[in-house]
Amino acid sequence: MNDTVTVQTRKFMTDRLLYQKQMVDILHHGKATVPKTEIREKSKMYKTIPDIIFVFGFRTHFGDGKTAGFGMNYDSWGYAKKNEPKHRLTRHGLYERKTSRAQRKEAKNRMKTVRGLQRPSLVLQKKPRQ
């Protein structure tokens, strides 16, 4: 069997309002499901860097060696950050979630129990899970 992975573009669409190109279909005969990072690396055929390609929603056709999914190829970092949802940006490491309100309150109340110079070390210290 052939162990190569082929990225086949199907239903290609250029969206000038969102500065993106949409596509994707993956053929992987004789291999397991291909990781998303490997799919993004195949982006050289679109003359872009893998960091601004977002792939998601893949469904593998059982026994067929084919996976259908969705890919967004943005024109630049700025457009990707502006138009992509935050959960996808977090997966790429482009967005850092701020701590929740409950966690901030817990840290504040933990600091109240300690005196003096021990406070900053208490904030940095993580609470063990039960």
Coordinates of C-alpha atoms in Angstrom, one line a residue:
M1 CA 0.0 0.0 0.0
N2 CA 1.0 3.6 -0.5
D3 CA 2.0 5.3 2.7
T4 CA 1.9 8.9 1.5
V5 CA -0.5 11.5 2.6
T6 CA -2.2 13.6 -0.1
V7 CA -3.9 16.9 0.7
Q8 CA -6.6 17.3 -1.9
T9 CA -8.3 20.6 -2.3
R10 CA -12.1 20.3 -2.8
K11 CA -14.7 23.0 -2.7
F12 CA -12.1 25.7 -2.7
M13 CA -13.4 29.1 -1.9
T14 CA -11.7 32.5 -1.6
D15 CA -13.4 34.9 0.9
R16 CA -12.1 38.4 0.3
L17 CA -14.2 39.9 3.2
L18 CA -12.5 37.6 5.8
Y19 CA -9.1 37.4 3.9
Q20 CA -9.1 33.7 3.9
K21 CA -9.3 30.6 1.6
Q22 CA -11.4 27.6 2.6
M23 CA -10.7 24.0 1.5
V24 CA -9.7 20.5 2.4
D25 CA -9.9 16.7 1.9
I26 CA -7.2 14.3 3.0
L27 CA -6.3 11.0 1.3
H28 CA -4.1 8.7 3.5
H29 CA -4.2 5.2 2.1
G30 CA -2.5 2.6 4.3
K31 CA -2.0 5.0 7.2
A32 CA -4.0 6.0 10.4
T33 CA -5.6 9.3 10.6
V34 CA -3.1 12.1 9.9
P35 CA -2.3 14.6 12.7
K36 CA -3.4 18.2 12.1
T37 CA 0.1 19.5 12.4
E38 CA 1.2 17.3 9.4
I39 CA -1.7 18.6 7.4
R40 CA -0.7 22.2 8.2
E41 CA 2.9 21.3 7.1
K42 CA 1.6 20.3 3.7
S43 CA 0.6 23.9 3.2
K44 CA 3.7 24.7 1.1
M45 CA 1.5 24.0 -1.9
Y46 CA -0.6 27.1 -1.0
K47 CA 2.6 29.2 -0.7
T48 CA 2.1 30.1 2.9
I49 CA 3.4 29.3 6.3
P50 CA 1.7 26.6 8.5
D51 CA 1.1 29.0 11.4
I52 CA -1.7 30.8 9.7
I53 CA -3.6 27.7 8.6
F54 CA -6.4 26.5 10.8
V55 CA -7.7 23.0 10.2
F56 CA -10.7 21.5 12.1
G57 CA -13.8 19.3 11.9
F58 CA -12.2 16.2 10.4
R59 CA -14.2 13.1 9.9
T60 CA -12.5 9.9 8.9
H61 CA -14.4 7.6 6.5
F62 CA -14.0 4.2 8.0
G63 CA -12.0 1.8 5.9
D64 CA -11.7 4.2 3.0
G65 CA -8.3 5.9 3.8
K66 CA -10.0 9.3 3.4
T67 CA -10.7 12.1 5.8
A68 CA -12.9 15.1 5.1
G69 CA -12.5 18.3 7.0
F70 CA -12.2 22.0 6.9
G71 CA -9.2 24.3 6.5
M72 CA -8.8 28.1 6.7
N73 CA -5.8 29.7 5.1
Y74 CA -5.5 33.3 6.1
D75 CA -3.6 36.0 4.3
S76 CA -1.8 37.2 7.5
W77 CA -1.5 36.8 11.3
G78 CA -3.6 39.9 11.9
Y79 CA -6.6 38.6 9.9
A80 CA -6.3 35.2 11.5
K81 CA -6.3 36.7 15.0
K82 CA -9.2 39.0 14.1
N83 CA -11.5 36.4 12.5
E84 CA -10.8 33.1 14.2
P85 CA -12.7 32.1 17.3
K86 CA -10.7 32.2 20.5
H87 CA -10.7 28.5 21.2
R88 CA -8.9 27.8 17.9
L89 CA -6.5 30.6 18.5
T90 CA -5.7 29.0 21.9
R91 CA -4.9 25.7 20.3
H92 CA -2.4 27.5 18.1
G93 CA -0.9 29.4 21.1
L94 CA -2.0 32.8 19.7
Y95 CA -4.4 33.6 22.6
E96 CA -3.9 33.3 26.3
R97 CA -7.0 32.9 28.4
K98 CA -7.1 35.1 31.5
T99 CA -7.6 33.4 34.9
S100 CA -11.2 33.0 35.9
R101 CA -12.8 35.2 38.5
A102 CA -13.0 32.4 41.0
Q103 CA -9.3 31.6 40.7
R104 CA -8.4 35.3 41.3
K105 CA -10.6 35.4 44.4
E106 CA -9.1 32.1 45.7
A107 CA -5.6 33.5 45.3
K108 CA -6.6 36.8 47.0
N109 CA -8.0 34.9 50.0
R110 CA -5.0 32.6 50.3
M111 CA -2.8 35.7 50.4
K112 CA -4.8 37.0 53.4
T113 CA -3.8 34.0 55.5
V114 CA 0.0 34.7 55.2
R115 CA 2.0 37.6 56.5
G116 CA 4.8 39.7 55.1
L117 CA 7.3 38.4 52.5
Q118 CA 5.7 35.0 52.2
R119 CA 2.8 36.4 50.2
P120 CA 4.4 36.6 46.7
S121 CA 5.6 33.0 46.9
L122 CA 2.1 31.9 47.9
V123 CA 0.7 33.4 44.7
L124 CA 3.1 31.6 42.5
Q125 CA 2.6 28.3 44.3
K126 CA 0.0 26.0 42.8
K127 CA -2.6 24.3 45.0
P128 CA -2.4 20.4 44.9
R129 CA -5.4 18.6 43.5
Q130 CA -7.4 16.4 45.8

